């Protein structure tokens, strides 16, 4: 379905080298996504090049970051971006796909089974509830893509990250404004802003990767329940 040579060439410009086997898996992923999307709403992007640019290239830029290693939780993963793509690119990752919608979790199980991916955990959980269970401060890295504004994402994700780990927020060109409003949330939750990395996707879309380190334990008062997080961000 996708043009594997085209995707490989795009990624090569960022020094991201994809093997033939990885390109085959991504092609299979795209086909399964589009097919399953006919019965469950997973994505509005269904053209081959749209999937290459907006889903795969975007996720591969995340996956190629040096912090993406060890145990990764992808919060609000939806159809598996960036988590499943990261697992294809770095098979050694221990991946937890965290998604509260049952139909999407069913797709993720089906997808990973069809792709033959192992070492993947499926957590049908809201992040703020998962952080009260066995997943609290259990991960080396947490990711979130197009889930919520950065102050809200901090409260969803940082409680899941171990001290010394990393929270990577995938944002658009408004990331700097969001970051300015997240200083209080980071301070309260044990996080520290490190840097923002800027990228341009092949279709010209601007992407920002906000890198935050976990420098101290998250106080037990956090995360609050979902309603409070949304209505009154830290």
CSV table of C-alpha atoms in Angstrom, one decimal:
chain,number,residue,atom,x,y,z
A,1,UNK,CA,0.0,0.0,0.0
A,2,UNK,CA,2.6,2.6,1.0
A,3,UNK,CA,5.5,3.4,-1.3
A,4,UNK,CA,8.3,1.7,0.7
A,5,UNK,CA,11.1,3.3,-1.4
A,6,UNK,CA,9.6,6.7,-1.0
A,7,UNK,CA,9.3,6.3,2.8
A,8,UNK,CA,12.8,4.9,3.1
A,9,UNK,CA,14.2,7.9,1.1
A,10,UNK,CA,12.4,10.4,3.3
A,11,UNK,CA,13.6,8.8,6.5
A,12,UNK,CA,17.2,8.6,5.2
A,13,UNK,CA,17.3,12.4,5.0
A,14,UNK,CA,17.1,12.2,8.9
A,15,UNK,CA,19.7,9.4,9.1
A,16,UNK,CA,16.9,7.0,9.9
A,17,UNK,CA,17.7,3.7,8.1
A,18,UNK,CA,14.9,1.2,7.7
A,19,UNK,CA,15.5,-2.4,6.8
A,20,UNK,CA,13.5,-4.2,4.2
A,21,UNK,CA,11.8,-6.2,6.9
A,22,UNK,CA,10.8,-3.0,8.8
A,23,UNK,CA,9.4,-1.5,5.6
A,24,UNK,CA,7.4,-4.6,5.0
A,25,UNK,CA,6.0,-4.4,8.5
A,26,UNK,CA,5.1,-0.8,8.1
A,27,UNK,CA,3.4,-1.6,4.8
A,28,UNK,CA,1.4,-4.4,6.4
A,29,UNK,CA,0.6,-2.0,9.3
A,30,UNK,CA,-0.9,0.6,6.8
A,31,UNK,CA,-3.0,-2.1,5.1
A,32,UNK,CA,-4.4,-3.4,8.4
A,33,UNK,CA,-5.1,0.1,9.6
A,34,UNK,CA,-7.0,1.2,6.5
A,35,UNK,CA,-9.0,-2.1,6.4
A,36,UNK,CA,-9.9,-2.0,10.1
A,37,UNK,CA,-10.7,1.7,9.9
A,38,UNK,CA,-13.8,0.8,7.9
A,39,UNK,CA,-15.5,-0.7,11.0
A,40,UNK,CA,-13.7,1.2,13.8
A,41,UNK,CA,-12.8,4.9,13.7
A,42,UNK,CA,-9.0,4.9,14.0
A,43,UNK,CA,-7.7,7.6,11.8
A,44,UNK,CA,-8.9,10.3,9.3
A,45,UNK,CA,-5.7,9.8,7.4
A,46,UNK,CA,-6.0,6.9,4.9
A,47,UNK,CA,-4.0,7.8,1.8
A,48,UNK,CA,-0.7,6.0,1.4
A,49,UNK,CA,1.4,9.2,1.4
A,50,UNK,CA,-0.6,10.6,4.3
A,51,UNK,CA,0.1,7.6,6.4
A,52,UNK,CA,3.7,7.7,5.4
A,53,UNK,CA,4.1,11.3,6.5
A,54,UNK,CA,1.6,12.0,9.2
A,55,UNK,CA,1.8,8.6,11.0
A,56,UNK,CA,5.0,6.8,10.1
A,57,UNK,CA,7.6,9.5,9.6
A,58,UNK,CA,6.2,11.4,12.6
A,59,UNK,CA,6.5,8.3,14.8
A,60,UNK,CA,9.9,7.3,13.4
A,61,UNK,CA,11.3,10.7,14.3
A,62,UNK,CA,10.2,10.0,17.8
A,63,UNK,CA,11.5,6.5,17.8
A,64,UNK,CA,15.0,7.6,16.6
A,65,UNK,CA,15.5,9.8,19.7
A,66,UNK,CA,18.2,8.4,22.0
A,67,UNK,CA,16.0,8.5,25.0
A,68,UNK,CA,13.6,6.0,23.5
A,69,UNK,CA,15.0,2.9,25.1
A,70,UNK,CA,14.1,0.3,27.7
A,71,UNK,CA,10.5,0.3,28.9
A,72,UNK,CA,8.2,2.6,27.0
A,73,UNK,CA,4.5,3.5,27.7
A,74,UNK,CA,2.6,5.2,24.9
A,75,UNK,CA,-0.2,7.1,26.6
A,76,UNK,CA,-3.5,7.4,24.6
A,77,UNK,CA,-1.9,5.5,21.8
A,78,UNK,CA,-5.1,5.2,19.7
A,79,UNK,CA,-4.1,3.3,16.6
A,80,UNK,CA,-0.6,2.7,17.8
A,81,UNK,CA,1.3,5.9,17.1
A,82,UNK,CA,4.0,6.3,17.9
A,83,UNK,CA,4.3,3.2,20.1
A,84,UNK,CA,3.9,0.4,17.5
A,85,UNK,CA,6.1,2.2,15.0
A,86,UNK,CA,8.8,2.6,17.7
A,87,UNK,CA,8.6,-1.1,18.4
A,88,UNK,CA,9.1,-1.9,14.7
A,89,UNK,CA,12.1,0.4,14.6
A,90,UNK,CA,13.6,-0.7,17.9
A,91,UNK,CA,12.4,-4.3,18.5
A,92,UNK,CA,14.2,-4.5,21.8
A,93,UNK,CA,11.8,-2.0,23.4
A,94,UNK,CA,9.4,-3.2,26.1
A,95,UNK,CA,6.2,-1.5,25.0
A,96,UNK,CA,3.0,-0.8,26.9
A,97,UNK,CA,0.2,0.6,24.8
A,98,UNK,CA,-2.1,2.5,27.1
A,99,UNK,CA,-5.6,3.2,25.6
A,100,UNK,CA,-8.9,3.5,27.4
A,101,UNK,CA,-11.1,2.7,24.4
A,102,UNK,CA,-11.9,-1.0,24.2
A,103,UNK,CA,-12.4,-1.1,20.4
A,104,UNK,CA,-9.0,0.5,19.8
A,105,UNK,CA,-7.3,-2.0,22.2
A,106,UNK,CA,-8.9,-4.8,20.3
A,107,UNK,CA,-7.4,-3.4,17.1
A,108,UNK,CA,-4.0,-3.1,18.8
A,109,UNK,CA,-4.0,-6.7,19.9
A,110,UNK,CA,-5.0,-7.8,16.4
A,111,UNK,CA,-2.4,-5.5,14.8
A,112,UNK,CA,0.5,-6.7,16.9
A,113,UNK,CA,-0.6,-10.3,16.5
A,114,UNK,CA,-0.7,-9.9,12.7
A,115,UNK,CA,2.7,-8.2,12.7
A,116,UNK,CA,4.3,-10.8,14.9
A,117,UNK,CA,5.4,-8.3,17.5
A,118,UNK,CA,6.3,-9.6,21.0
A,119,UNK,CA,7.1,-7.9,24.2
A,120,UNK,CA,4.0,-5.7,24.0
A,121,UNK,CA,1.6,-5.1,26.9
A,122,UNK,CA,-2.0,-3.8,26.2
A,123,UNK,CA,-3.4,-1.6,29.0
A,124,UNK,CA,-7.0,-0.7,28.7
A,125,UNK,CA,-6.6,2.2,31.1
A,126,UNK,CA,-6.8,5.9,31.6
A,127,UNK,CA,-3.4,7.2,32.4
A,128,UNK,CA,-4.5,9.0,35.5
A,129,UNK,CA,-6.0,5.7,36.8
A,130,UNK,CA,-3.1,3.5,35.7
A,131,UNK,CA,-0.7,5.7,37.7
A,132,UNK,CA,-2.5,4.5,40.9
A,133,UNK,CA,-1.8,0.9,40.0
A,134,UNK,CA,1.3,-1.2,39.1
A,135,UNK,CA,2.4,1.2,36.4
A,136,UNK,CA,3.2,4.0,38.7
A,137,UNK,CA,6.8,5.2,38.1
A,138,UNK,CA,7.5,2.0,36.2
A,139,UNK,CA,8.7,3.3,32.8
A,140,UNK,CA,11.9,4.6,31.4
A,141,UNK,CA,10.1,6.8,28.9
A,142,UNK,CA,6.5,7.9,28.3
A,143,UNK,CA,5.1,9.3,25.1
A,144,UNK,CA,2.0,11.1,24.1
A,145,UNK,CA,0.9,12.3,20.7
A,146,UNK,CA,-2.1,14.6,20.0
A,147,UNK,CA,-3.7,13.8,23.4
A,148,UNK,CA,-4.0,17.1,25.3
A,149,UNK,CA,-2.3,20.4,26.1
A,150,UNK,CA,1.1,20.0,27.7
A,151,UNK,CA,0.2,20.9,31.3
A,152,UNK,CA,-2.5,18.2,31.2
A,153,UNK,CA,-0.1,15.7,29.5
A,154,UNK,CA,2.4,16.3,32.3
A,155,UNK,CA,-0.1,15.0,34.9
A,156,UNK,CA,-1.1,12.1,32.7
A,157,UNK,CA,2.5,11.0,31.9
A,158,UNK,CA,5.0,12.0,34.5
A,159,UNK,CA,3.5,9.8,37.3
A,160,UNK,CA,4.2,6.8,35.1
A,161,UNK,CA,7.9,7.6,34.6
A,162,UNK,CA,10.6,6.4,37.0
A,163,UNK,CA,13.0,9.0,38.5
A,164,UNK,CA,15.7,9.5,35.9
A,165,UNK,CA,13.4,8.6,33.0
A,166,UNK,CA,12.0,10.8,30.3
A,167,UNK,CA,8.7,12.2,29.1
A,168,UNK,CA,8.5,13.0,25.4
A,169,UNK,CA,5.6,15.1,24.3
A,170,UNK,CA,4.9,15.1,20.5
A,171,UNK,CA,3.4,18.5,19.7
A,172,UNK,CA,2.9,20.9,16.8
A,173,UNK,CA,4.3,24.4,16.3
A,174,UNK,CA,2.4,25.8,19.3
A,175,UNK,CA,4.7,23.8,21.7
A,176,UNK,CA,6.6,26.8,23.0
A,177,UNK,CA,3.4,28.5,24.2
A,178,UNK,CA,2.2,25.3,25.8
A,179,UNK,CA,5.6,24.8,27.5
A,180,UNK,CA,5.5,28.3,29.0
A,181,UNK,CA,2.2,27.3,30.7
A,182,UNK,CA,3.5,24.0,32.0
A,183,UNK,CA,6.2,25.1,34.3
A,184,UNK,CA,4.1,24.7,37.4
A,185,UNK,CA,2.9,21.3,36.4
A,186,UNK,CA,6.4,20.1,35.8
A,187,UNK,CA,7.6,21.4,39.2
A,188,UNK,CA,4.8,19.8,41.1
A,189,UNK,CA,5.0,16.5,39.4
A,190,UNK,CA,8.8,16.0,39.7
A,191,UNK,CA,9.7,16.9,36.1
A,192,UNK,CA,12.1,19.3,34.5
A,193,UNK,CA,12.0,20.7,31.0
A,194,UNK,CA,15.2,20.0,29.1
A,195,UNK,CA,14.7,21.1,25.5
A,196,UNK,CA,12.4,21.3,22.5
A,197,UNK,CA,13.5,19.6,19.2
A,198,UNK,CA,12.1,20.9,16.0
A,199,UNK,CA,11.3,18.8,12.9
A,200,UNK,CA,9.6,19.3,9.6
A,201,UNK,CA,7.7,16.4,8.1
A,202,UNK,CA,8.0,15.6,4.4
A,203,UNK,CA,4.6,17.3,3.8
A,204,UNK,CA,5.8,20.5,5.4
A,205,UNK,CA,4.1,20.0,8.7
A,206,UNK,CA,6.0,21.4,11.7
A,207,UNK,CA,6.6,19.1,14.6
A,208,UNK,CA,8.1,19.7,18.1
A,209,UNK,CA,9.3,17.1,20.5
A,210,UNK,CA,9.3,18.5,24.1
A,211,UNK,CA,11.8,16.6,26.3
A,212,UNK,CA,11.2,16.5,30.0
A,213,UNK,CA,13.2,14.6,32.6
A,214,UNK,CA,11.8,13.0,35.8
A,215,UNK,CA,14.1,14.4,38.5
A,216,UNK,CA,12.1,13.4,41.7
A,217,UNK,CA,9.2,11.2,42.7
A,218,UNK,CA,5.7,12.5,41.9
A,219,UNK,CA,3.8,13.3,45.2
A,220,UNK,CA,1.1,10.8,46.1
A,221,UNK,CA,-1.6,13.5,45.6
A,222,UNK,CA,-1.0,13.2,41.8
A,223,UNK,CA,-2.4,12.4,39.4
A,224,UNK,CA,-5.8,13.8,40.3
A,225,UNK,CA,-9.0,12.4,38.7
A,226,UNK,CA,-9.6,13.0,35.1
A,227,UNK,CA,-12.2,15.7,35.6
A,228,UNK,CA,-10.0,17.8,37.8
A,229,UNK,CA,-7.0,17.5,35.5
A,230,UNK,CA,-9.1,18.7,32.5
A,231,UNK,CA,-11.0,21.5,34.3
A,232,UNK,CA,-8.1,22.9,36.4
A,233,UNK,CA,-4.7,22.0,34.9
A,234,UNK,CA,-1.8,22.5,37.2
